[in-house]
Short mmCIF file of C-alpha atoms in Angstrom, two decimals:
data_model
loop_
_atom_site.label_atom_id
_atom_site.label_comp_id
_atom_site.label_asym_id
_atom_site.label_seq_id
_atom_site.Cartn_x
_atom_site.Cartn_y
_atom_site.Cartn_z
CA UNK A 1 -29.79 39.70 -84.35
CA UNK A 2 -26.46 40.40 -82.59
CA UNK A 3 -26.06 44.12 -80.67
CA UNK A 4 -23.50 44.35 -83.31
CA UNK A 5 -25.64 44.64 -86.11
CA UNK A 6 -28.03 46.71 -84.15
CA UNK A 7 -25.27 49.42 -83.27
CA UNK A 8 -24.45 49.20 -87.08
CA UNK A 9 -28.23 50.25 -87.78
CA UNK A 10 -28.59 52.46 -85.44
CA UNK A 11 -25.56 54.26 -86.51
CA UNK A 12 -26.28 54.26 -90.22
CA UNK A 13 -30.09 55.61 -88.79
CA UNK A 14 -27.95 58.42 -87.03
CA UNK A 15 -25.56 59.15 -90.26
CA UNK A 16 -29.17 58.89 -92.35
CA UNK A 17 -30.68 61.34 -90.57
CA UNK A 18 -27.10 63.97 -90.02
CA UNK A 19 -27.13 63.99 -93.79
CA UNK A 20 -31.03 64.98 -94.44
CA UNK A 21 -30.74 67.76 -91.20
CA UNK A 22 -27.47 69.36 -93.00
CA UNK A 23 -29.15 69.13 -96.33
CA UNK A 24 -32.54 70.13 -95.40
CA UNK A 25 -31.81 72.60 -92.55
CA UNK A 26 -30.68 75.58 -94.52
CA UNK A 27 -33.86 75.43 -96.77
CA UNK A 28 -36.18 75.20 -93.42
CA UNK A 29 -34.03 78.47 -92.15
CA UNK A 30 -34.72 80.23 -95.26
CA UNK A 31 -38.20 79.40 -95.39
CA UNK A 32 -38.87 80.41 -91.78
CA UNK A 33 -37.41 84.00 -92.33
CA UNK A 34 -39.46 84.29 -95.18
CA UNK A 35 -42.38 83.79 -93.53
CA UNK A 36 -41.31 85.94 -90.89
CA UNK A 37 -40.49 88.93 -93.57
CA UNK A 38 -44.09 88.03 -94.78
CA UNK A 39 -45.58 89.05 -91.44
CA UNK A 40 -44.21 91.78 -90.96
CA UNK A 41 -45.07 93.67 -94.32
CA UNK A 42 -48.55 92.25 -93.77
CA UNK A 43 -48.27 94.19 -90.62
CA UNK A 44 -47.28 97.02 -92.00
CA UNK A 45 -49.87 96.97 -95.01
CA UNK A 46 -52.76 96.77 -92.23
CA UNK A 47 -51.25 99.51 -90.43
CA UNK A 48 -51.58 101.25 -93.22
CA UNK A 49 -54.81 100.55 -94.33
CA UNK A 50 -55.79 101.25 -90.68
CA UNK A 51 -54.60 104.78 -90.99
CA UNK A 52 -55.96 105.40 -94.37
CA UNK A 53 -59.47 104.32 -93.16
CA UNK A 54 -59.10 106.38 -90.51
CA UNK A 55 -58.52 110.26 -92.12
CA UNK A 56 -61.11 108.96 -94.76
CA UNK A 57 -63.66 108.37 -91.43
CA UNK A 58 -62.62 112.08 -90.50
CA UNK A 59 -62.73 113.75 -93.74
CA UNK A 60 -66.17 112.25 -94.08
CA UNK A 61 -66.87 113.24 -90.54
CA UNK A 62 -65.80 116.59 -91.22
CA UNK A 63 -68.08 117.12 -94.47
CA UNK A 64 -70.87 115.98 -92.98
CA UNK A 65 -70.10 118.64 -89.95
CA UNK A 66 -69.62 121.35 -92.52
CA UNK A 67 -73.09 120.50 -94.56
CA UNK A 68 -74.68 120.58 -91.44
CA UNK A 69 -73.45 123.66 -90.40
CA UNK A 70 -74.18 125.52 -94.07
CA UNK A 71 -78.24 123.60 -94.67
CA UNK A 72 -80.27 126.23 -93.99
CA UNK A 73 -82.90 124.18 -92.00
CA UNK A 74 -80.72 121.27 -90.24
CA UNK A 75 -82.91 118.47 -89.08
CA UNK A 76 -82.53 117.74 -85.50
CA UNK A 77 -80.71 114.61 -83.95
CA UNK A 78 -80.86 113.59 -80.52
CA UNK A 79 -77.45 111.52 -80.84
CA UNK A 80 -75.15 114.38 -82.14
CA UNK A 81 -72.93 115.73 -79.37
CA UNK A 82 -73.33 119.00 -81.33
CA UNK A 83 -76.55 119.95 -81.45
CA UNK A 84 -77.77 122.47 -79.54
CA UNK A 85 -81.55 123.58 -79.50
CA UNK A 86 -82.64 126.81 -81.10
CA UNK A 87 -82.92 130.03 -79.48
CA UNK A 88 -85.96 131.51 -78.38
CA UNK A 89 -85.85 134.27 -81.08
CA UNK A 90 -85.47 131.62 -84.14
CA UNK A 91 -88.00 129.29 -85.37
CA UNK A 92 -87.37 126.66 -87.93
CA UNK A 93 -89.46 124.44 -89.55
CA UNK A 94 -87.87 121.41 -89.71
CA UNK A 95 -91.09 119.14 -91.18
CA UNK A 96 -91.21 121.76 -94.64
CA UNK A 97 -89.42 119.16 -97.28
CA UNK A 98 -89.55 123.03 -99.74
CA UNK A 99 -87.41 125.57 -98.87
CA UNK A 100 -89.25 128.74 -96.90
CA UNK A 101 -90.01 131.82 -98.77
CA UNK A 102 -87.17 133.62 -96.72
CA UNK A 103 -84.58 130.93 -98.22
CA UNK A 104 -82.92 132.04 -101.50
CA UNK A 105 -83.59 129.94 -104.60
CA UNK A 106 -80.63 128.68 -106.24
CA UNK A 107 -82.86 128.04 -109.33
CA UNK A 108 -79.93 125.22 -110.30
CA UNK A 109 -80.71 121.21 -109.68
CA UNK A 110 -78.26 119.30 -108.25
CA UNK A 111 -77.86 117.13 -111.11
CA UNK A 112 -76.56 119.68 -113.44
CA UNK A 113 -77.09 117.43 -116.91
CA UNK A 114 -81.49 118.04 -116.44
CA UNK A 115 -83.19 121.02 -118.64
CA UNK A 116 -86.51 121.61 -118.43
CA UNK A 117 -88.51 120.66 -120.99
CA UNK A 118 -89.55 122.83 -124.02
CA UNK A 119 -93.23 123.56 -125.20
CA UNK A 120 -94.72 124.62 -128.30
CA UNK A 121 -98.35 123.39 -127.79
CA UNK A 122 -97.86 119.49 -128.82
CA UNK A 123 -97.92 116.46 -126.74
CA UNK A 124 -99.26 118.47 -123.70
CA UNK A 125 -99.25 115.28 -120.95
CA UNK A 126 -95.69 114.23 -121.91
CA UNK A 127 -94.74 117.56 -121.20
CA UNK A 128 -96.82 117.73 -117.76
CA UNK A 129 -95.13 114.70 -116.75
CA UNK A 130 -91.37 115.93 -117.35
CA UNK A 131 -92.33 119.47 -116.24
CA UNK A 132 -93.64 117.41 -113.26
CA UNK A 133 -90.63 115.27 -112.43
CA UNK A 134 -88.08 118.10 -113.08
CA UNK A 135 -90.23 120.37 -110.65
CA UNK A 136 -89.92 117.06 -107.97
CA UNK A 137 -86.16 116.86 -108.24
CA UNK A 138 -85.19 120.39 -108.10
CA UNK A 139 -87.52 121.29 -104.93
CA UNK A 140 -88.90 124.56 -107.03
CA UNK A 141 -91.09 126.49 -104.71
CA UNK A 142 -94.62 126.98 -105.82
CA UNK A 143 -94.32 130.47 -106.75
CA UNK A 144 -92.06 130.34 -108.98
CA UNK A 145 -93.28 127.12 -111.27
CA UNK A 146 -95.30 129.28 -113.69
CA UNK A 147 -92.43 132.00 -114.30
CA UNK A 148 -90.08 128.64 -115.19
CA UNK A 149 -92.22 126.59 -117.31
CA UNK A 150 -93.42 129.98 -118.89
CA UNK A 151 -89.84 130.61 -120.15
CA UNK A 152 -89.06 127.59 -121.59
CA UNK A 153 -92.26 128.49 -124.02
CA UNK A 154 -92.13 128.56 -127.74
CA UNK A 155 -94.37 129.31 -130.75
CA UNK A 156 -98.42 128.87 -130.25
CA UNK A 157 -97.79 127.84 -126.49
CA UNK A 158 -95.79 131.65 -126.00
CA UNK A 159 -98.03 133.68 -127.69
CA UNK A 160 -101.07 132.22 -125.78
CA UNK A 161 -98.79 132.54 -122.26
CA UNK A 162 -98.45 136.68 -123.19
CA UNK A 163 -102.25 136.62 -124.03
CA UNK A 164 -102.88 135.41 -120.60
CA UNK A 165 -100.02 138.19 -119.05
CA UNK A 166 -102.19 140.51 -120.63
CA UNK A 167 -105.80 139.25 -119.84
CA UNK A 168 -107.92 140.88 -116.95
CA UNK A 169 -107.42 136.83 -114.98
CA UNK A 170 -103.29 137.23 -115.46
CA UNK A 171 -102.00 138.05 -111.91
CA UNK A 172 -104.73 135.02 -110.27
CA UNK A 173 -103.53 132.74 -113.14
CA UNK A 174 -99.94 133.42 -112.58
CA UNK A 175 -99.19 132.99 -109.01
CA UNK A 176 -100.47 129.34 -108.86
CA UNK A 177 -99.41 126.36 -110.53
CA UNK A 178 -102.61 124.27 -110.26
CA UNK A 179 -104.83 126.85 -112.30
CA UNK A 180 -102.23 127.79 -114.37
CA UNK A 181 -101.95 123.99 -114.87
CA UNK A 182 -106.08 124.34 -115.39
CA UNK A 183 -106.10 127.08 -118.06
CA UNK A 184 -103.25 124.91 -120.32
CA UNK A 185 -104.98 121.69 -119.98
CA UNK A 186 -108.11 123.91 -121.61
CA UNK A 187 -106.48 125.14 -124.17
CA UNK A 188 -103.83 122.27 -125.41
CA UNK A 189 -105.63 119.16 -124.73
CA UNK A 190 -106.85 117.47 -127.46
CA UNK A 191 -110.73 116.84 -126.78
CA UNK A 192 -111.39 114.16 -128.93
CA UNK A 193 -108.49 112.09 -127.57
CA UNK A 194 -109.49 109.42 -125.32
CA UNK A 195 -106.54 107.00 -124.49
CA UNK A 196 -109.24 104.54 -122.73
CA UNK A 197 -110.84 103.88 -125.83
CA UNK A 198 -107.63 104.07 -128.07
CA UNK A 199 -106.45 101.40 -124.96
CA UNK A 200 -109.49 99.27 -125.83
CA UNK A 201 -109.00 99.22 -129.96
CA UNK A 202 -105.29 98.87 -129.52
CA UNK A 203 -104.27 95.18 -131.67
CA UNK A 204 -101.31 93.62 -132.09
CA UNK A 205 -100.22 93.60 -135.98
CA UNK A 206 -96.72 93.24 -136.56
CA UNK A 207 -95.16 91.47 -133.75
CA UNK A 208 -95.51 91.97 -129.95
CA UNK A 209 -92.18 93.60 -129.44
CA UNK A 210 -94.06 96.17 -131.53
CA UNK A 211 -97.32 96.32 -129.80
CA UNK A 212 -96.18 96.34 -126.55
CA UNK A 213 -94.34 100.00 -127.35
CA UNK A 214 -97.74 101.36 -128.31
CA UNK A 215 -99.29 99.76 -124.86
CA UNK A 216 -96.84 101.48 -122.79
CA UNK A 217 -97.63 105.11 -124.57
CA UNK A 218 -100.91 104.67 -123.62
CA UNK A 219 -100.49 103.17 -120.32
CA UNK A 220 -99.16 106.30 -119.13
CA UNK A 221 -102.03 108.28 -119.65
CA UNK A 222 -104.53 106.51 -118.03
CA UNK A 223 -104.77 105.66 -113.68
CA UNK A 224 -105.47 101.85 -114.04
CA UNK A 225 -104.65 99.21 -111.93
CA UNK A 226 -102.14 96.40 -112.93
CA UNK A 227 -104.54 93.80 -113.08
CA UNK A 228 -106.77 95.65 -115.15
CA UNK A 229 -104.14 96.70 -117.65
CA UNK A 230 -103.28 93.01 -118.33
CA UNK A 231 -106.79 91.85 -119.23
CA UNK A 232 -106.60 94.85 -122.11
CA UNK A 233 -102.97 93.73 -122.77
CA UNK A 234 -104.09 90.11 -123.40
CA UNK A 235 -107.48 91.33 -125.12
CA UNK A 236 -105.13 92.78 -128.06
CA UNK A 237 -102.97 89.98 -128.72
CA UNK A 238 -103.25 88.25 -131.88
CA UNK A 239 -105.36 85.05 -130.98
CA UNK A 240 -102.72 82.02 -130.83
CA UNK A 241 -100.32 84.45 -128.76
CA UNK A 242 -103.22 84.91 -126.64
CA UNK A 243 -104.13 81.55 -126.03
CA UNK A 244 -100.51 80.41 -125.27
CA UNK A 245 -99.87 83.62 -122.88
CA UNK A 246 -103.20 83.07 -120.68
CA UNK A 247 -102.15 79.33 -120.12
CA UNK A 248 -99.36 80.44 -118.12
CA UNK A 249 -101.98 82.98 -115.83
CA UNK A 250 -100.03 86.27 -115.82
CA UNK A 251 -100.17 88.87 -113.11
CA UNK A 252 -98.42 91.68 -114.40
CA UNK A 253 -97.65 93.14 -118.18
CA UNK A 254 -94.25 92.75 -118.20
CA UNK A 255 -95.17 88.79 -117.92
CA UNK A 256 -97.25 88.95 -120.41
CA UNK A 257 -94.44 90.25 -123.19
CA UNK A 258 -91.93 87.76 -121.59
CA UNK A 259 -94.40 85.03 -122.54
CA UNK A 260 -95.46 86.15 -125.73
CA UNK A 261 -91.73 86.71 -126.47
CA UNK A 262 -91.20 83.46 -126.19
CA UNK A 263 -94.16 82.42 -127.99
CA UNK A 264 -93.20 83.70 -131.04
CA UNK A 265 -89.76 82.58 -130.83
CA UNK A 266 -90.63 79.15 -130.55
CA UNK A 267 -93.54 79.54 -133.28
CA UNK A 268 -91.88 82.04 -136.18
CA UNK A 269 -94.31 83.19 -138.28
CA UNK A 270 -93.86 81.83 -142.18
CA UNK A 271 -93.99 84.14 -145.11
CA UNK A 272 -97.41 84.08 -146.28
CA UNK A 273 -98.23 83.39 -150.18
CA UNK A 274 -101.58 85.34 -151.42
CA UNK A 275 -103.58 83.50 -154.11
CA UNK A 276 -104.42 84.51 -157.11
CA UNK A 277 -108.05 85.24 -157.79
CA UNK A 278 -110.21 83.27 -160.32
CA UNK A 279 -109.48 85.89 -162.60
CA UNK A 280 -106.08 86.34 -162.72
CA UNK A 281 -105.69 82.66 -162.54
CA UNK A 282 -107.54 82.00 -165.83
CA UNK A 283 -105.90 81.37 -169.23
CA UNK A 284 -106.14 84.12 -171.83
CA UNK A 285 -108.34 83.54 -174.91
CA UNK A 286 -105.66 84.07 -178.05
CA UNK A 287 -107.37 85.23 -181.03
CA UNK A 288 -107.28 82.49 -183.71
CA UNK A 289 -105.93 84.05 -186.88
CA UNK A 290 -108.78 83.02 -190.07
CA UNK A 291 -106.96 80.22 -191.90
CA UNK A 292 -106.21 81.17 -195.19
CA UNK A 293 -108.26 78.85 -198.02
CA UNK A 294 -106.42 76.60 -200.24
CA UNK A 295 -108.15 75.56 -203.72
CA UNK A 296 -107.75 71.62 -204.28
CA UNK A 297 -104.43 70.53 -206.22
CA UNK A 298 -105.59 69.32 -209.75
CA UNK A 299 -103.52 66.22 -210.65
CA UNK A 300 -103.25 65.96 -214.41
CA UNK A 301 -103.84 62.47 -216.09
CA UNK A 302 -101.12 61.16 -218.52
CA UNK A 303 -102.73 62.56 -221.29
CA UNK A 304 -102.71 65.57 -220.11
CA UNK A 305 -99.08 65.58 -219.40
CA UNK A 306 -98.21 64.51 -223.08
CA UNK A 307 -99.74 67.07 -224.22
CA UNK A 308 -98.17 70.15 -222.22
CA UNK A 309 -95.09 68.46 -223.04
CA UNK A 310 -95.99 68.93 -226.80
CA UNK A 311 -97.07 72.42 -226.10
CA UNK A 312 -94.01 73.21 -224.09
CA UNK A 313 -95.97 74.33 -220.87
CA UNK A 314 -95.63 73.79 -216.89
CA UNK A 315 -96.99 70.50 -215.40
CA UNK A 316 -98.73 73.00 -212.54
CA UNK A 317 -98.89 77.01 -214.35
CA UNK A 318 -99.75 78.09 -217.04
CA UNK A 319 -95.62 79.37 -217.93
CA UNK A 320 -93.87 78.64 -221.01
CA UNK A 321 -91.07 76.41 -220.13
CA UNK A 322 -88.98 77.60 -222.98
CA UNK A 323 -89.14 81.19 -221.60
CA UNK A 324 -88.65 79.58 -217.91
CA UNK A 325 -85.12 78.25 -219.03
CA UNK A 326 -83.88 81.57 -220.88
CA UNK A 327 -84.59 82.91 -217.98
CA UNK A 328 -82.89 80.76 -215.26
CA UNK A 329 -79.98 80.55 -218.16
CA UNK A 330 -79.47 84.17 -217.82
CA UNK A 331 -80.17 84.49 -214.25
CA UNK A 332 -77.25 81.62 -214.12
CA UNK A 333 -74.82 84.00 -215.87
CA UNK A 334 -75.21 86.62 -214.05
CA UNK A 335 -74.03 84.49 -210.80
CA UNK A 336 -70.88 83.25 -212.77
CA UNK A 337 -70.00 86.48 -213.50
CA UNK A 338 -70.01 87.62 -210.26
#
């Protein structure tokens, strides 16, 4: 190849090359400030964010400050810059989780939505429990559980309350919650019912979504452990669900209703056809009707027939034929003319 040809390429290269820069160098310009514009507001958006997070830090700060400075019995932290230790004329006790005698009531829970429950002398341990849980969240000082559940006391379970007002034990019954608690389980819990052995006689009979509801309203009333309550759960269970549910070894109820569950989804139950007993199944006897009796047909030789002819009688009754035709001849007349 002559140098000719090789300036020739290299030139062409050159004019190649000019043409793609001028065509491609604006776009490369424009992309480059965009990315540049894209920094900056991404710098800007953090700054911002920054900022935000910031006076949220210090409004939280500043709530916590002003909480702390309102509670009545602050708890003490070593790493607050702003604690300082309590005089020697103040005491607080800082281990009491109930507020102190001297500390106003608010007699409001913080969760605003929560009444307490109503009584009127039924289900006595479902209302314990709620009377229980509501006393638990809204930190109600001891002496003054009695004068709230008392209130919120209607019919049987009201009049026996006054009775008790009014009794010579009324003052030592009122001021504490554990014999108050004493003198209702006396006088509103059923005697005769025993959850253990309703527990133990409990069966399943329609399904297990269905048993497992009772279990659970009887599980509450009794203190037994997990692994006991799944030998009665299993103990109930019709005898196929049974079977199929111990296979698997469960350790806790809810396994056991997830397996059985799935049990009976895989095995539907089919609709079940009751038979007929012998009785019902038997034909009925129909009463035969007597038959009536016919008296032998009497054939007449051809004697016999001669003669009646002569005579003008029937072949088979004892009719005159004559008077037979004058009377179908009339009979007939009476048709034409109608």
């Amino acid at each position: 190849m002559s140098d000719a040809q090789t300036r020739s390429q290299t030139a062409l290269k050159e004019s190649i090359l000019g043409e793609i820069e001028s065509a491609l160098g604006p776009r490369l310009e424009e992309m480059y400030n965009r990315h540049n514009d894209l920094e900056e507001k991404m710098d800007k958006q953090l700054h911002k964010i920054d900022k935000d997070l910031a006076g949220m830090f210090d409004a939280i700060r500043s709530l916590s400050d002003n909480v702390a400075s309102s509670s009545p019995n602050p708890s003490p932290d070593n790493n607050s810059p702003s604690f300082s230790p309590p005089g020697p004329t103040t005491t607080h006790d800082s281990h009491r989780p109930r507020p102190t005698p001297s500390t106003p009531y608010s007699g409001m829970t913080r969760l605003a939505k929560i009444e307490f429950p109503r009584f009127s002398g039924d289900r006595f341990q479902e209302w314990l429990f709620q009377a229980e849980q509501f006393f638990s969240i809204d930190n109600t000082p001891e002496d003054l559980k009695v004068n709230i559940a008392s209130v919120h006391f209607d019919g049987l379970a009201a009049n026996w309350h006054q009775s008790i007002v009014q009794s010579e034990l009324g003052q030592s019954v009122l001021s504490s919650w554990p014999a108050y608690k004493l003198r209702l389980h006396e006088r509103f819990e059923d005697i005769l019912d025993d959850p253990i052995l309703e527990l133990k006689r409990l069966q399943e009979t329609n399904g297990i979504v269905e048993y497992h509801g009772r279990f659970e309203l009887l599980r509450t009333r009794v203190n037994f452990s997990e692994d006991y309550l799944v030998r009665h759960y299993l103990a109930g269970l019709q005898t196929e669900t049974q079977m199929h549910v111990r296979m698997f070894q469960p350790t806790s109820v809810r396994q056991c209703l997830l397996l059985g569950r799935l049990y009976e989804q895989a095995h539907p139950k089919k609709p079940q056809f009751f038979r007929r007993k012998d009785s019902e199944m038997r034909p009925t006897q129909v009463e035969k009707t007597p038959e009536k009796e016919y008296a032998p047909q009497k054939f007449l030789t051809n004697a016999e027939m001669v003669q009646r002819r002569k005579d003008g009688l029937c072949y088979y009754c004892p009719e005159n034929l004559q008077g037979v035709a004058l009377n179908f001849s009339v009979e007939r007349k009476k048709f034409v003319r109608f």
